[in-house]
Amino acid sequence: DTEVTQTPKHLVMGMTNKKSLKCEQHMGHRAMYWYKQKAKKPPELMFVYSYEKLSINESVPSRFSPECPNSSLLNLHLHALQPEDSALYLCASSQEELGSTEAFFGQGTRLTVV
Amino acid sequence: GESVGLHLPTLSVQEGDNSIINCAYSNSASDYFIWYKQESGKGPQFIIDIRSNMDKRQGQRVTVLLNKTVKHLSLQIAATQPGDSAVYFCAENTGGFKTIFGAGTRLFVKA
């Protein structure tokens, strides 16, 4: 199994809603990532978890709250988002450091904030 | 600051021809480079990588060239096929978990 599975595929939420994005991998990877990708732009790193501990937070606003319940799961909790947060949110995993081994990306969650 | 960019935002090639996608980087400390392919509606897919102690690496129909003197990276795709149509990103890593993606090049393959 070389898949990173993200749910839901699409999400529309209001600015006062609370929602969560989920990511799952069963490749035994110890590093997991959240990226944000706006249309026609490259992915931008948001968070990195290594061995279930938050390793990098790229100065992401607190309305985005990551969580790593176990080594296979990664969540992104969303609260009080703004329309400009609408984007494709990508989850990725890698065996070790992202810069050393192949990174696997999920298909993303297309988020629209209304 | 750190930056990874591409010379050409779009590239159109005839099916069967070879494609070359270029990328410039500015961080001399980068020691690992990756090419990703992203098809519409999908996440990026790893194509090939290269370390800074190498200048060339070959995969199946793809070759990555690294010129550290001019901080230039290229991806060569042999016998380009319609299935190669996608956006291609170069990315650089300076160590650890932080990988910076370049702006991307859209490749169109004409049948």
Coordinates of C-alpha atoms in Angstrom, one line a residue:
Chain A
D1 CA 0.0 0.0 0.0
T2 CA 1.7 3.2 -1.2
E3 CA -1.3 5.5 -0.8
V4 CA -1.9 8.5 1.3
T5 CA -5.7 8.8 1.7
Q6 CA -7.3 12.2 2.4
T7 CA -11.0 12.8 3.4
P8 CA -13.1 14.5 2.4
K9 CA -12.2 15.2 -1.2
H10 CA -14.3 18.3 -1.2
L11 CA -15.5 20.5 1.6
V12 CA -17.5 23.7 1.7
M13 CA -17.7 25.5 5.0
G14 CA -18.9 28.7 6.4
M15 CA -16.7 31.1 8.3
T16 CA -18.2 30.2 11.6
N17 CA -18.0 26.4 11.1
K18 CA -15.6 23.9 12.6
K19 CA -14.5 21.1 10.4
S20 CA -11.6 18.6 10.2
L21 CA -9.5 17.3 7.4
K22 CA -8.2 13.8 7.7
C23 CA -5.2 12.0 6.3
E24 CA -4.1 8.4 6.7
Q25 CA -1.1 6.3 5.5
H26 CA -0.1 2.7 6.2
M27 CA 3.4 2.7 4.8
G28 CA 5.0 3.0 8.2
H29 CA 6.2 6.5 7.4
R30 CA 7.3 8.5 10.5
A31 CA 7.0 12.0 9.0
M32 CA 3.7 13.6 7.9
Y33 CA 3.0 17.0 6.4
W34 CA 0.3 19.4 5.6
Y35 CA 0.6 21.7 2.5
K36 CA -1.6 24.4 1.2
Q37 CA -1.9 24.9 -2.6
K38 CA -3.7 27.8 -4.2
A39 CA -4.7 27.6 -7.8
K40 CA -1.8 27.8 -10.3
K41 CA 0.7 28.0 -7.4
P42 CA 3.1 25.5 -5.9
P43 CA 2.4 23.7 -2.6
E44 CA 3.3 25.7 0.5
L45 CA 4.4 23.9 3.6
M46 CA 2.2 24.4 6.7
F47 CA 3.1 21.7 9.3
V48 CA 5.4 18.8 9.7
Y49 CA 5.0 16.0 12.3
S50 CA 7.9 13.7 13.0
Y51 CA 7.3 10.6 15.2
E52 CA 3.9 12.1 16.1
K53 CA 5.4 15.3 17.4
L54 CA 5.0 18.7 15.7
S55 CA 8.4 19.5 14.2
I56 CA 7.6 22.5 12.0
N57 CA 4.9 25.2 12.0
E58 CA 5.4 27.6 9.2
S59 CA 3.8 30.5 11.1
V60 CA 0.4 29.2 10.2
P61 CA -2.6 31.1 11.8
S62 CA -4.1 29.5 14.8
R63 CA -7.4 28.9 13.0
F64 CA -5.6 25.9 11.6
S65 CA -4.8 23.3 14.2
P66 CA -3.0 20.1 13.4
E67 CA -3.2 16.9 15.3
C68 CA -1.4 13.6 14.9
P69 CA -3.3 10.9 17.0
N70 CA -1.0 8.1 15.9
S71 CA 1.7 7.3 13.4
S72 CA -0.8 6.6 10.7
L73 CA -3.2 9.5 11.1
L74 CA -2.9 13.2 10.6
N75 CA -5.8 15.7 11.1
L76 CA -6.1 19.4 10.4
H77 CA -8.8 21.1 12.5
L78 CA -10.3 24.2 10.9
H79 CA -12.2 27.0 12.8
A80 CA -13.2 30.4 11.9
L81 CA -11.6 30.3 8.4
Q82 CA -11.6 33.2 5.9
P83 CA -12.6 33.0 2.3
E84 CA -8.9 33.4 1.4
D85 CA -8.2 30.1 3.1
S86 CA -10.0 28.4 0.2
A87 CA -7.4 26.1 -1.4
L88 CA -6.3 22.5 -2.0
Y89 CA -4.9 21.1 1.2
L90 CA -2.4 18.3 0.6
C91 CA -1.2 15.7 3.1
A92 CA 2.1 13.9 2.5
S93 CA 4.2 11.4 4.2
S94 CA 7.8 10.2 4.0
Q95 CA 9.8 7.5 5.7
E96 CA 12.4 9.8 7.1
E97 CA 13.1 13.4 6.5
L98 CA 11.3 14.8 3.4
G99 CA 14.6 15.8 1.9
S100 CA 16.0 12.3 2.0
T101 CA 13.4 9.9 0.8
E102 CA 10.5 9.8 -1.5
A103 CA 7.5 11.8 -0.3
F104 CA 4.0 10.5 -1.1
F105 CA 1.1 13.0 -1.5
G106 CA -2.6 12.4 -1.1
Q107 CA -5.0 13.7 -3.7
G108 CA -5.9 16.6 -1.4
T109 CA -9.0 18.1 0.0
R110 CA -10.5 21.0 -2.0
L111 CA -11.7 23.5 0.6
T112 CA -14.1 26.3 -0.1
V113 CA -14.8 28.8 2.6
V114 CA -18.0 30.8 2.1
Chain B
G1 CA 16.1 34.8 0.5
E2 CA 15.6 31.2 -0.7
S3 CA 13.9 30.8 -3.9
V4 CA 13.3 28.2 -6.6
G5 CA 12.0 29.3 -9.9
L6 CA 11.4 28.2 -13.4
H7 CA 12.5 29.8 -16.7
L8 CA 9.3 28.8 -18.6
P9 CA 5.8 28.7 -17.2
T10 CA 4.4 26.6 -20.1
L11 CA 5.9 24.2 -22.5
S12 CA 4.2 22.6 -25.6
V13 CA 5.8 19.6 -27.3
Q14 CA 4.9 17.2 -30.0
E15 CA 4.2 13.6 -28.9
G16 CA 7.3 11.6 -29.3
D17 CA 9.7 14.5 -29.0
N18 CA 11.9 15.0 -26.0
S19 CA 10.9 17.6 -23.3
I20 CA 13.2 19.7 -21.2
I21 CA 11.9 21.6 -18.2
N22 CA 14.3 24.0 -16.5
C23 CA 14.6 25.3 -13.0
A24 CA 16.8 27.8 -11.3
Y25 CA 17.6 27.8 -7.6
S26 CA 19.3 30.4 -5.4
N27 CA 20.2 28.6 -2.2
S28 CA 23.7 27.3 -2.4
A29 CA 23.1 25.2 0.8
S30 CA 20.5 23.1 -0.9
D31 CA 21.7 19.6 -1.0
Y32 CA 18.8 17.6 -2.4
F33 CA 16.5 18.3 -5.3
I34 CA 13.3 16.7 -6.4
W35 CA 11.0 16.8 -9.4
Y36 CA 7.3 16.3 -9.0
K37 CA 4.5 15.9 -11.5
Q38 CA 1.1 17.1 -10.7
E39 CA -1.9 16.1 -12.8
S40 CA -5.2 17.9 -12.7
G41 CA -7.1 17.0 -9.6
K42 CA -4.3 15.1 -8.0
G43 CA -1.5 15.6 -5.5
P44 CA 2.1 15.9 -6.6
Q45 CA 3.8 12.7 -7.6
F46 CA 7.5 12.1 -7.1
I47 CA 9.4 11.6 -10.4
I48 CA 13.1 11.7 -9.6
D49 CA 15.6 13.2 -7.2
I50 CA 19.2 14.1 -7.2
R51 CA 21.7 14.9 -4.5
S52 CA 24.1 17.8 -4.7
N53 CA 27.1 15.5 -5.0
M54 CA 25.8 14.3 -8.4
D55 CA 25.3 16.1 -11.7
K56 CA 23.1 13.6 -13.5
R57 CA 20.7 10.9 -12.6
Q58 CA 18.5 8.8 -14.9
G59 CA 15.2 7.1 -14.4
Q60 CA 12.7 5.5 -16.7
R61 CA 12.4 8.0 -19.6
V62 CA 13.5 10.8 -17.3
T63 CA 16.9 12.4 -16.6
V64 CA 17.7 15.1 -14.1
L65 CA 20.7 17.3 -14.6
L66 CA 22.2 19.5 -11.9
N67 CA 24.6 22.3 -12.6
K68 CA 25.7 23.7 -9.2
T69 CA 28.0 26.3 -10.8
V70 CA 25.0 28.2 -12.2
K71 CA 22.4 26.8 -9.8
H72 CA 20.4 25.2 -12.5
L73 CA 18.3 22.0 -12.6
S74 CA 16.6 20.4 -15.5
L75 CA 14.3 17.5 -16.2
Q76 CA 14.5 15.7 -19.5
I77 CA 11.6 13.5 -20.6
A78 CA 12.3 11.2 -23.5
A79 CA 9.7 10.4 -26.1
T80 CA 7.1 12.5 -24.5
Q81 CA 3.6 11.0 -24.3
P82 CA 0.2 12.5 -23.8
G83 CA 0.2 11.0 -20.3
D84 CA 3.1 13.3 -19.5
S85 CA 0.9 16.3 -19.7
A86 CA 0.9 17.9 -16.3
V87 CA 2.4 20.6 -14.2
Y88 CA 6.0 19.9 -13.2
F89 CA 7.6 21.3 -10.0
C90 CA 11.2 21.3 -9.0
A91 CA 11.8 21.4 -5.3
E92 CA 14.9 21.9 -3.2
N93 CA 15.7 20.8 0.3
T94 CA 18.4 22.2 2.5
G95 CA 18.2 19.4 5.1
G96 CA 15.5 18.4 7.5
F97 CA 11.9 18.5 6.6
K98 CA 11.7 21.8 4.8
T99 CA 11.2 21.5 1.0
I100 CA 10.6 24.6 -1.1
F101 CA 8.6 24.1 -4.3
G102 CA 9.3 26.1 -7.5
A103 CA 6.6 28.0 -9.4
G104 CA 5.9 25.1 -11.8
T105 CA 5.8 24.5 -15.5
R106 CA 2.8 23.3 -17.4
L107 CA 3.7 20.7 -20.1
F108 CA 1.3 20.3 -23.0
V109 CA 1.8 17.3 -25.2
K110 CA 0.3 17.6 -28.7
A111 CA -0.8 14.4 -30.4

